[in-house]
mmCIF file of C-alpha atoms and ligand atoms in Angstrom:
data_model
loop_
_atom_site.group_PDB
_atom_site.id
_atom_site.type_symbol
_atom_site.label_atom_id
_atom_site.label_comp_id
_atom_site.label_asym_id
_atom_site.label_seq_id
_atom_site.Cartn_x
_atom_site.Cartn_y
_atom_site.Cartn_z
ATOM 1 C CA UNK A 1 0.126 0.367 -0.308
ATOM 2 C CA UNK A 2 1.335 3.464 -1.334
ATOM 3 C CA UNK A 3 2.556 4.842 2.721
ATOM 4 C CA UNK A 4 1.293 7.933 1.294
ATOM 5 C CA UNK A 5 -1.886 7.480 1.500
ATOM 6 C CA UNK A 6 -2.236 5.157 4.881
ATOM 7 C CA UNK A 7 -1.074 8.183 6.989
ATOM 8 C CA UNK A 8 -3.278 10.508 5.930
ATOM 9 C CA UNK A 9 -6.643 8.087 5.523
ATOM 10 C CA UNK A 10 -8.418 7.985 8.656
ATOM 11 C CA UNK A 11 -6.657 4.852 10.705
ATOM 12 C CA UNK A 12 -10.228 2.403 10.657
ATOM 13 C CA UNK A 13 -9.926 0.485 13.782
ATOM 14 C CA UNK A 14 -11.326 -3.059 14.036
ATOM 15 C CA UNK A 15 -10.973 -4.820 17.165
ATOM 16 C CA UNK A 16 -10.737 -8.083 15.626
ATOM 17 C CA UNK A 17 -7.674 -7.719 14.589
ATOM 18 C CA UNK A 18 -5.960 -7.267 17.959
ATOM 19 C CA UNK A 19 -7.600 -10.695 18.914
ATOM 20 C CA UNK A 20 -6.000 -13.508 19.897
ATOM 21 C CA UNK A 21 -6.644 -16.104 17.241
ATOM 22 C CA UNK A 22 -7.000 -19.402 19.429
ATOM 23 C CA UNK A 23 -10.028 -16.548 21.396
ATOM 24 C CA UNK A 24 -11.502 -15.909 17.792
ATOM 25 C CA UNK A 25 -11.678 -19.262 17.265
ATOM 26 C CA UNK A 26 -13.317 -20.579 20.586
ATOM 27 C CA UNK A 27 -17.256 -20.928 21.002
ATOM 28 C CA UNK A 28 -17.743 -19.760 25.065
ATOM 29 C CA UNK A 29 -18.815 -21.991 27.105
ATOM 30 C CA UNK A 30 -22.353 -22.976 27.476
ATOM 31 C CA UNK A 31 -23.536 -23.336 31.375
ATOM 32 C CA UNK A 32 -26.550 -24.843 31.699
ATOM 33 C CA UNK A 33 -28.945 -21.243 32.419
ATOM 34 C CA UNK A 34 -27.543 -20.234 29.517
ATOM 35 C CA UNK A 35 -28.465 -22.928 27.461
ATOM 36 C CA UNK A 36 -32.256 -22.417 29.372
ATOM 37 C CA UNK A 37 -32.756 -19.515 30.978
ATOM 38 C CA UNK A 38 -36.575 -18.421 31.719
ATOM 39 C CA UNK A 39 -37.718 -19.282 35.170
ATOM 40 C CA UNK A 40 -41.086 -20.141 35.601
ATOM 41 C CA UNK A 41 -42.711 -20.762 39.053
ATOM 42 C CA UNK A 42 -43.802 -24.454 38.271
ATOM 43 C CA UNK A 43 -40.504 -25.408 35.975
ATOM 44 C CA UNK A 44 -38.251 -28.129 37.907
ATOM 45 C CA UNK A 45 -34.405 -27.372 37.736
ATOM 46 C CA UNK A 46 -32.399 -30.755 37.241
ATOM 47 C CA UNK A 47 -30.043 -29.469 34.488
ATOM 48 C CA UNK A 48 -27.045 -28.114 36.435
ATOM 49 C CA UNK A 49 -26.514 -31.232 39.380
ATOM 50 C CA UNK A 50 -26.918 -28.490 42.002
ATOM 51 C CA UNK A 51 -28.272 -30.018 45.230
ATOM 52 C CA UNK A 52 -31.527 -29.023 45.634
ATOM 53 C CA UNK A 53 -32.409 -28.381 48.679
ATOM 54 C CA UNK A 54 -32.460 -24.943 49.542
ATOM 55 C CA UNK A 55 -29.814 -22.680 51.138
ATOM 56 C CA UNK A 56 -30.530 -19.714 50.098
ATOM 57 C CA UNK A 57 -27.553 -20.227 47.629
ATOM 58 C CA UNK A 58 -27.831 -23.845 46.274
ATOM 59 C CA UNK A 59 -28.940 -22.589 42.692
ATOM 60 C CA UNK A 60 -25.556 -21.090 40.331
ATOM 61 C CA UNK A 61 -25.735 -17.456 39.942
ATOM 62 C CA UNK A 62 -27.158 -15.422 36.993
ATOM 63 C CA UNK A 63 -23.779 -15.889 34.921
ATOM 64 C CA UNK A 64 -25.315 -12.423 33.358
ATOM 65 C CA UNK A 65 -25.795 -11.007 36.216
ATOM 66 C CA UNK A 66 -28.781 -9.230 34.638
ATOM 67 C CA UNK A 67 -30.822 -7.443 37.892
ATOM 68 C CA UNK A 68 -26.708 -5.804 39.046
ATOM 69 C CA UNK A 69 -25.948 -4.638 35.387
ATOM 70 C CA UNK A 70 -29.396 -3.221 34.761
ATOM 71 C CA UNK A 71 -29.017 -1.210 37.867
ATOM 72 C CA UNK A 72 -25.059 -0.262 37.273
ATOM 73 C CA UNK A 73 -26.650 0.919 33.480
ATOM 74 C CA UNK A 74 -28.930 3.299 35.447
ATOM 75 C CA UNK A 75 -26.571 4.615 37.408
ATOM 76 C CA UNK A 76 -23.447 4.665 34.934
ATOM 77 C CA UNK A 77 -26.121 5.668 31.963
ATOM 78 C CA UNK A 78 -24.448 3.910 30.106
ATOM 79 C CA UNK A 79 -26.076 1.027 27.973
ATOM 80 C CA UNK A 80 -25.778 -2.937 29.137
ATOM 81 C CA UNK A 81 -24.669 -4.159 26.093
ATOM 82 C CA UNK A 82 -21.453 -2.474 26.827
ATOM 83 C CA UNK A 83 -20.539 -3.321 30.814
ATOM 84 C CA UNK A 84 -18.987 -7.047 31.809
ATOM 85 C CA UNK A 85 -19.071 -7.763 35.109
ATOM 86 C CA UNK A 86 -15.421 -9.128 36.617
ATOM 87 C CA UNK A 87 -14.197 -10.862 40.541
ATOM 88 C CA UNK A 88 -12.524 -7.229 40.720
ATOM 89 C CA UNK A 89 -11.266 -5.298 38.313
ATOM 90 C CA UNK A 90 -8.481 -7.777 38.376
ATOM 91 C CA UNK A 91 -10.535 -9.985 36.700
ATOM 92 C CA UNK A 92 -11.467 -7.315 34.255
ATOM 93 C CA UNK A 93 -7.651 -6.834 33.406
ATOM 94 C CA UNK A 94 -6.526 -10.554 33.636
ATOM 95 C CA UNK A 95 -9.309 -11.070 30.385
ATOM 96 C CA UNK A 96 -7.499 -8.059 28.488
ATOM 97 C CA UNK A 97 -4.717 -9.694 28.628
ATOM 98 C CA UNK A 98 -5.614 -13.115 28.108
ATOM 99 C CA UNK A 99 -8.245 -11.784 24.880
ATOM 100 C CA UNK A 100 -5.428 -9.445 23.281
ATOM 101 C CA UNK A 101 -1.490 -10.651 24.048
ATOM 102 C CA UNK A 102 -0.630 -13.598 22.441
ATOM 103 C CA UNK A 103 2.340 -14.992 25.077
ATOM 104 C CA UNK A 104 6.114 -14.481 24.460
ATOM 105 C CA UNK A 105 4.812 -12.555 21.009
ATOM 106 C CA UNK A 106 2.927 -9.234 21.859
ATOM 107 C CA UNK A 107 3.444 -6.739 23.867
ATOM 108 C CA UNK A 108 2.062 -3.712 26.943
ATOM 109 C CA UNK A 109 2.781 -0.641 27.757
ATOM 110 C CA UNK A 110 2.718 0.551 31.315
ATOM 111 C CA UNK A 111 3.579 4.143 32.387
ATOM 112 C CA UNK A 112 5.359 3.868 36.263
ATOM 113 C CA UNK A 113 5.180 4.883 39.195
ATOM 114 C CA UNK A 114 1.536 3.016 38.575
ATOM 115 C CA UNK A 115 -0.621 0.179 39.824
ATOM 116 C CA UNK A 116 1.473 -2.960 40.458
ATOM 117 C CA UNK A 117 -1.052 -5.836 38.671
ATOM 118 C CA UNK A 118 -0.500 -4.592 35.068
ATOM 119 C CA UNK A 119 2.897 -5.550 35.435
ATOM 120 C CA UNK A 120 2.261 -8.716 37.296
ATOM 121 C CA UNK A 121 -0.993 -9.478 34.978
ATOM 122 C CA UNK A 122 1.637 -8.902 32.208
ATOM 123 C CA UNK A 123 3.992 -11.300 33.906
ATOM 124 C CA UNK A 124 1.839 -14.169 34.761
ATOM 125 C CA UNK A 125 0.422 -13.848 31.184
ATOM 126 C CA UNK A 126 3.803 -14.458 29.624
ATOM 127 C CA UNK A 127 3.657 -10.877 27.717
ATOM 128 C CA UNK A 128 6.491 -8.624 27.249
ATOM 129 C CA UNK A 129 5.825 -5.009 29.340
ATOM 130 C CA UNK A 130 7.639 -2.048 28.493
ATOM 131 C CA UNK A 131 7.834 0.883 30.835
ATOM 132 C CA UNK A 132 7.359 4.261 29.914
ATOM 133 C CA UNK A 133 8.086 7.094 33.109
ATOM 134 C CA UNK A 134 5.240 9.193 33.885
ATOM 135 C CA UNK A 135 7.447 13.537 33.467
ATOM 136 C CA UNK A 136 8.661 14.279 37.273
ATOM 137 C CA UNK A 137 5.354 15.846 38.194
ATOM 138 C CA UNK A 138 3.661 12.629 37.268
ATOM 139 C CA UNK A 139 2.066 13.305 33.744
ATOM 140 C CA UNK A 140 1.794 11.683 30.801
ATOM 141 C CA UNK A 141 5.312 11.731 27.972
ATOM 142 C CA UNK A 142 3.047 11.296 24.962
ATOM 143 C CA UNK A 143 5.657 10.924 21.937
ATOM 144 C CA UNK A 144 7.697 8.432 24.348
ATOM 145 C CA UNK A 145 4.639 6.526 24.696
ATOM 146 C CA UNK A 146 3.914 5.964 21.064
ATOM 147 C CA UNK A 147 7.977 6.393 20.303
ATOM 148 C CA UNK A 148 7.348 3.048 22.259
ATOM 149 C CA UNK A 149 4.944 1.357 21.138
ATOM 150 C CA UNK A 150 5.376 -1.005 18.227
ATOM 151 C CA UNK A 151 2.582 -3.295 15.974
ATOM 152 C CA UNK A 152 2.546 -5.637 18.921
ATOM 153 C CA UNK A 153 1.800 -3.295 21.514
ATOM 154 C CA UNK A 154 -1.461 -4.657 22.495
ATOM 155 C CA UNK A 155 -2.937 -2.735 25.542
ATOM 156 C CA UNK A 156 -1.757 0.750 27.070
ATOM 157 C CA UNK A 157 -2.520 1.027 30.547
ATOM 158 C CA UNK A 158 -3.456 4.408 31.752
ATOM 159 C CA UNK A 159 -4.671 4.876 35.509
ATOM 160 C CA UNK A 160 -6.374 8.429 36.255
ATOM 161 C CA UNK A 161 -6.032 9.340 38.821
ATOM 162 C CA UNK A 162 -2.804 6.810 38.790
ATOM 163 C CA UNK A 163 -2.351 5.196 42.193
ATOM 164 C CA UNK A 164 0.479 6.020 43.860
ATOM 165 C CA UNK A 165 0.720 9.447 42.592
ATOM 166 C CA UNK A 166 -2.785 10.501 43.151
ATOM 167 C CA UNK A 167 -3.162 12.848 40.789
ATOM 168 C CA UNK A 168 -5.540 12.572 36.825
ATOM 169 C CA UNK A 169 -3.307 12.480 33.243
ATOM 170 C CA UNK A 170 -4.479 15.843 31.082
ATOM 171 C CA UNK A 171 -7.040 15.054 29.273
ATOM 172 C CA UNK A 172 -5.407 16.462 26.014
ATOM 173 C CA UNK A 173 -2.920 13.666 26.658
ATOM 174 C CA UNK A 174 -5.289 11.115 27.272
ATOM 175 C CA UNK A 175 -6.993 12.069 23.851
ATOM 176 C CA UNK A 176 -4.032 12.125 21.913
ATOM 177 C CA UNK A 177 -2.953 8.390 23.183
ATOM 178 C CA UNK A 178 -6.199 7.581 21.880
ATOM 179 C CA UNK A 179 -5.752 8.786 18.838
ATOM 180 C CA UNK A 180 -2.725 7.653 17.857
ATOM 181 C CA UNK A 181 -1.961 4.245 19.771
ATOM 182 C CA UNK A 182 -2.954 1.861 17.357
ATOM 183 C CA UNK A 183 -4.223 -0.839 20.347
ATOM 184 C CA UNK A 184 -6.260 -0.937 23.048
ATOM 185 C CA UNK A 185 -6.387 2.106 25.674
ATOM 186 C CA UNK A 186 -7.045 0.871 29.211
ATOM 187 C CA UNK A 187 -7.878 3.387 31.563
ATOM 188 C CA UNK A 188 -8.372 2.175 35.090
ATOM 189 C CA UNK A 189 -10.432 4.501 36.745
ATOM 190 C CA UNK A 190 -10.337 3.183 40.373
ATOM 191 C CA UNK A 191 -10.687 6.315 42.200
ATOM 192 C CA UNK A 192 -12.861 8.461 39.044
ATOM 193 C CA UNK A 193 -15.442 8.877 42.162
ATOM 194 C CA UNK A 194 -13.294 10.986 44.446
ATOM 195 C CA UNK A 195 -12.218 13.691 41.192
ATOM 196 C CA UNK A 196 -14.573 16.265 40.020
ATOM 197 C CA UNK A 197 -14.030 15.438 36.448
ATOM 198 C CA UNK A 198 -16.109 13.251 33.974
ATOM 199 C CA UNK A 199 -15.325 9.556 33.699
ATOM 200 C CA UNK A 200 -14.207 8.705 30.277
ATOM 201 C CA UNK A 201 -16.738 6.131 29.942
ATOM 202 C CA UNK A 202 -18.382 9.376 28.275
ATOM 203 C CA UNK A 203 -16.469 9.510 25.628
ATOM 204 C CA UNK A 204 -16.290 5.658 24.756
ATOM 205 C CA UNK A 205 -18.335 6.188 21.716
ATOM 206 C CA UNK A 206 -15.749 8.013 20.155
ATOM 207 C CA UNK A 207 -12.958 6.395 20.527
ATOM 208 C CA UNK A 208 -13.382 2.631 19.426
ATOM 209 C CA UNK A 209 -9.841 1.313 21.207
ATOM 210 C CA UNK A 210 -11.063 2.687 24.446
ATOM 211 C CA UNK A 211 -11.872 0.389 27.294
ATOM 212 C CA UNK A 212 -12.815 2.061 30.918
ATOM 213 C CA UNK A 213 -12.196 0.158 34.259
ATOM 214 C CA UNK A 214 -14.213 0.626 37.630
ATOM 215 C CA UNK A 215 -14.332 -0.827 40.574
ATOM 216 C CA UNK A 216 -16.431 -1.387 43.603
ATOM 217 C CA UNK A 217 -13.859 -1.574 46.363
ATOM 218 C CA UNK A 218 -12.418 2.223 46.781
ATOM 219 C CA UNK A 219 -15.510 4.701 46.880
ATOM 220 C CA UNK A 220 -18.325 2.352 47.332
ATOM 221 C CA UNK A 221 -17.028 0.811 50.283
ATOM 222 C CA UNK A 222 -16.922 -2.953 49.063
ATOM 223 C CA UNK A 223 -13.460 -4.314 48.490
ATOM 224 C CA UNK A 224 -14.572 -7.437 50.214
ATOM 225 C CA UNK A 225 -17.122 -8.620 47.913
ATOM 226 C CA UNK A 226 -15.047 -7.939 44.556
ATOM 227 C CA UNK A 227 -16.491 -6.962 41.489
ATOM 228 C CA UNK A 228 -14.962 -4.163 38.794
ATOM 229 C CA UNK A 229 -16.942 -2.888 36.141
ATOM 230 C CA UNK A 230 -15.563 -2.906 32.611
ATOM 231 C CA UNK A 231 -17.322 -0.733 29.698
ATOM 232 C CA UNK A 232 -16.281 -0.850 26.402
ATOM 233 C CA UNK A 233 -17.752 -1.668 23.210
ATOM 234 C CA UNK A 234 -20.164 -3.850 22.455
ATOM 235 C CA UNK A 235 -17.616 -5.763 19.943
ATOM 236 C CA UNK A 236 -14.886 -5.463 22.794
ATOM 237 C CA UNK A 237 -17.258 -6.452 25.611
ATOM 238 C CA UNK A 238 -18.720 -9.086 23.732
ATOM 239 C CA UNK A 239 -14.917 -10.803 23.301
ATOM 240 C CA UNK A 240 -14.489 -10.939 26.531
ATOM 241 C CA UNK A 241 -18.359 -11.964 27.497
ATOM 242 C CA UNK A 242 -16.636 -15.286 25.245
ATOM 243 C CA UNK A 243 -13.613 -16.159 27.559
ATOM 244 C CA UNK A 244 -15.213 -14.836 31.236
ATOM 245 C CA UNK A 245 -15.625 -18.038 33.491
ATOM 246 C CA UNK A 246 -19.017 -18.460 33.634
ATOM 247 C CA UNK A 247 -20.100 -17.512 37.158
ATOM 248 C CA UNK A 248 -17.079 -15.618 37.893
ATOM 249 C CA UNK A 249 -19.602 -13.449 40.141
ATOM 250 C CA UNK A 250 -20.933 -14.551 42.607
ATOM 251 C CA UNK A 251 -24.017 -15.119 44.046
ATOM 252 C CA UNK A 252 -23.636 -13.354 47.565
ATOM 253 C CA UNK A 253 -21.494 -10.529 45.303
ATOM 254 C CA UNK A 254 -24.018 -9.576 42.851
ATOM 255 C CA UNK A 255 -26.994 -9.422 46.186
ATOM 256 C CA UNK A 256 -24.530 -7.094 48.130
ATOM 257 C CA UNK A 257 -23.457 -5.172 45.035
ATOM 258 C CA UNK A 258 -27.587 -4.540 44.628
ATOM 259 C CA UNK A 259 -28.152 -3.751 47.672
ATOM 260 C CA UNK A 260 -25.753 -0.829 48.537
ATOM 261 C CA UNK A 261 -26.193 0.184 44.497
ATOM 262 C CA UNK A 262 -29.699 0.224 45.703
ATOM 263 C CA UNK A 263 -29.547 2.846 48.337
ATOM 264 C CA UNK A 264 -27.258 5.461 46.809
ATOM 265 C CA UNK A 265 -26.000 7.176 49.643
ATOM 266 C CA UNK A 266 -22.612 6.131 48.243
ATOM 267 C CA UNK A 267 -21.904 10.185 47.439
ATOM 268 C CA UNK A 268 -21.377 10.863 51.441
ATOM 269 C CA UNK A 269 -19.421 9.019 51.853
ATOM 270 C CA UNK A 270 -16.706 10.466 49.151
ATOM 271 C CA UNK A 271 -17.839 14.250 50.677
ATOM 272 C CA UNK A 272 -16.809 13.348 54.076
ATOM 273 C CA UNK A 273 -14.017 11.557 52.210
ATOM 274 C CA UNK A 274 -12.862 14.303 50.506
ATOM 275 C CA UNK A 275 -13.354 16.774 53.257
ATOM 276 C CA UNK A 276 -11.125 14.164 55.523
ATOM 277 C CA UNK A 277 -8.771 14.583 52.704
ATOM 278 C CA UNK A 278 -8.546 18.168 53.002
ATOM 279 C CA UNK A 279 -8.013 18.573 56.664
ATOM 280 C CA UNK A 280 -5.203 15.683 55.935
ATOM 281 C CA UNK A 281 -3.535 18.225 53.982
ATOM 282 C CA UNK A 282 -3.265 20.545 55.949
ATOM 283 C CA UNK A 283 -1.807 19.255 58.902
ATOM 284 C CA UNK A 284 0.336 17.319 57.054
ATOM 285 C CA UNK A 285 2.117 20.915 55.926
ATOM 286 C CA UNK A 286 2.573 21.088 59.523
ATOM 287 C CA UNK A 287 4.725 18.108 59.935
ATOM 288 C CA UNK A 288 8.274 19.130 59.496
ATOM 289 C CA UNK A 289 10.110 16.364 58.262
ATOM 290 C CA UNK A 290 6.690 16.175 55.326
ATOM 291 C CA UNK A 291 9.378 17.083 52.231
ATOM 292 C CA UNK A 292 6.233 17.380 49.535
ATOM 293 C CA UNK A 293 3.104 16.591 49.682
ATOM 294 C CA UNK A 294 1.682 15.868 45.801
ATOM 295 C CA UNK A 295 -1.618 16.960 44.415
ATOM 296 C CA UNK A 296 -4.207 14.511 45.035
ATOM 297 C CA UNK A 297 -7.755 12.862 43.225
ATOM 298 C CA UNK A 298 -7.624 10.268 45.128
ATOM 299 C CA UNK A 299 -8.455 9.193 48.281
ATOM 300 C CA UNK A 300 -5.426 9.187 49.554
ATOM 301 C CA UNK A 301 -2.516 11.645 48.937
ATOM 302 C CA UNK A 302 1.352 10.489 48.415
ATOM 303 C CA UNK A 303 4.178 12.501 50.734
ATOM 304 C CA UNK A 304 7.909 12.756 50.727
ATOM 305 C CA UNK A 305 9.478 12.851 53.919
ATOM 306 C CA UNK A 306 12.885 13.317 54.731
ATOM 307 C CA UNK A 307 13.706 9.557 55.241
ATOM 308 C CA UNK A 308 10.712 6.706 54.264
ATOM 309 C CA UNK A 309 11.944 4.096 55.938
ATOM 310 C CA UNK A 310 12.893 5.144 58.835
ATOM 311 C CA UNK A 311 8.862 6.753 59.149
ATOM 312 C CA UNK A 312 7.669 4.040 58.115
ATOM 313 C CA UNK A 313 8.916 2.011 60.891
ATOM 314 C CA UNK A 314 8.276 4.270 63.536
ATOM 315 C CA UNK A 315 4.919 4.581 62.138
ATOM 316 C CA UNK A 316 4.247 0.828 62.058
ATOM 317 C CA UNK A 317 5.776 0.541 65.870
ATOM 318 C CA UNK A 318 3.236 3.195 66.630
ATOM 319 C CA UNK A 319 -0.080 1.429 65.157
ATOM 320 C CA UNK A 320 -0.165 3.382 62.563
ATOM 321 C CA UNK A 321 0.143 1.122 58.583
ATOM 322 C CA UNK A 322 0.663 3.714 55.902
ATOM 323 C CA UNK A 323 2.456 2.244 52.578
ATOM 324 C CA UNK A 324 5.784 2.885 51.907
ATOM 325 C CA UNK A 325 6.263 3.283 48.431
ATOM 326 C CA UNK A 326 9.800 4.582 47.993
ATOM 327 C CA UNK A 327 11.117 2.039 45.934
ATOM 328 C CA UNK A 328 8.563 3.023 43.195
ATOM 329 C CA UNK A 329 10.182 4.866 40.530
ATOM 330 C CA UNK A 330 10.166 8.536 40.741
ATOM 331 C CA UNK A 331 8.676 7.355 44.829
ATOM 332 C CA UNK A 332 12.245 8.423 46.832
ATOM 333 C CA UNK A 333 11.081 8.714 49.985
ATOM 334 C CA UNK A 334 7.690 8.690 49.345
ATOM 335 C CA UNK A 335 4.898 7.453 51.729
ATOM 336 C CA UNK A 336 1.005 6.659 50.477
ATOM 337 C CA UNK A 337 -1.810 7.449 53.110
ATOM 338 C CA UNK A 338 -4.967 6.209 52.676
ATOM 339 C CA UNK A 339 -7.394 8.615 53.865
ATOM 340 C CA UNK A 340 -9.492 7.791 56.790
ATOM 341 C CA UNK A 341 -12.164 8.295 59.184
ATOM 342 C CA UNK A 342 -11.832 11.587 61.455
ATOM 343 C CA UNK A 343 -10.408 10.117 63.987
ATOM 344 C CA UNK A 344 -8.117 7.738 62.302
ATOM 345 C CA UNK A 345 -6.313 10.518 60.110
ATOM 346 C CA UNK A 346 -6.159 12.838 63.742
ATOM 347 C CA UNK A 347 -4.210 9.417 65.181
ATOM 348 C CA UNK A 348 -1.792 9.646 62.114
ATOM 349 C CA UNK A 349 -1.093 13.328 62.625
ATOM 350 C CA UNK A 350 -0.969 12.599 66.401
ATOM 351 C CA UNK A 351 1.837 10.542 65.621
ATOM 352 C CA UNK A 352 3.804 12.398 63.372
ATOM 353 C CA UNK A 353 3.870 15.167 65.180
ATOM 354 C CA UNK A 354 5.612 13.134 67.745
ATOM 355 C CA UNK A 355 8.375 11.437 66.083
ATOM 356 C CA UNK A 356 11.613 12.614 66.546
HETATM 357 C C1 PLP B 401 -7.723 -0.817 44.264
HETATM 358 C C2 PLP B 401 -7.103 -1.183 42.359
HETATM 359 C C3 PLP B 401 -7.784 -1.572 41.705
HETATM 360 C C4 PLP B 401 -8.954 -2.189 42.504
HETATM 361 O O1 PLP B 401 -9.287 -3.393 41.815
HETATM 362 P P1 PLP B 401 -10.410 -4.544 42.591
HETATM 363 O O2 PLP B 401 -9.605 -5.797 42.021
HETATM 364 O O3 PLP B 401 -11.460 -3.965 41.994
HETATM 365 O O4 PLP B 401 -10.659 -4.678 44.002
HETATM 366 C C5 PLP B 401 -7.292 -1.215 40.662
HETATM 367 N N1 PLP B 401 -7.367 -0.992 39.544
HETATM 368 C C6 PLP B 401 -6.485 0.287 40.588
HETATM 369 C C7 PLP B 401 -5.384 1.406 39.937
HETATM 370 C C8 PLP B 401 -6.727 0.145 42.095
HETATM 371 O O5 PLP B 401 -5.639 1.264 42.860
#
């Protein structure tokens, strides 16, 4: 093909070009509940080898989580057919690897310092990862990222707000990457509920190569039930649906998630956490060995101290456990502090004041 033409012609993105050949070929496991799903009052279900005696949990859960998805679809104002739920976002991320990354051939791009699971999942799936450091103020090096990408770069992980730095990335930079990266751009929005910014879910129809991940583990206070949410084009969601374990979201998780989302008062928790964060930032500013407080859009704050290892041990000895991030790139002598209850924040500050 003439190079000039291919450069000026708008790229047509077809996600099928990125799918692993074995995934493209396979047929999904068809569960008993897939083959027969209408629930009639007088139906006898002896098709799934379940124990017939009622425990409240003796039946397999809905493999498609219809009721829960409906609720999520309503609050996110986003079609059900473009949502996939997983056993935490960690499962959703793993499914992306399995769908798109051919072991020993493809690669992914991560942007350290960032969430550790991307790298762990790359290693687990035998997929090479290429790292492009963030700038010193934790923003994206857009052209460096695009230069690093090659024809085998299938996934680019953008965590915004970023863990552990806490900040959101510039919108224009993310747009640039969405427009120019040839693989799939995964925006991990685990902390989006703490920002004033719009979710990238709103822009999904503009970018066929965009996948947005969210979770009930942070703002929703449900880390224990493991529920991750993936929003993308119907094409991408259908691929992930095909390869997900049929009953990946268990009955207790579906029930609890419906209950909490239905109550719809997560906003109150978020307001309290944001208020706590504001006070925590002011108080941290008064601690003499705190060298830098990084701007945060999340429910945690990264601080640079004089000696992170020493302060970490001192804090543990006084009964406060923080995350020592000083071994991560660009995070020399940094501790990551989660915003706790007002009492917990006060305890942290009092302990910090006592340290020499
Ligand atoms: C906490 C966190 C998650 C949460 O994942 P779950 O498996 O849904 O609990 C995902 N991404 C980032 C960046 C996180 O910090």
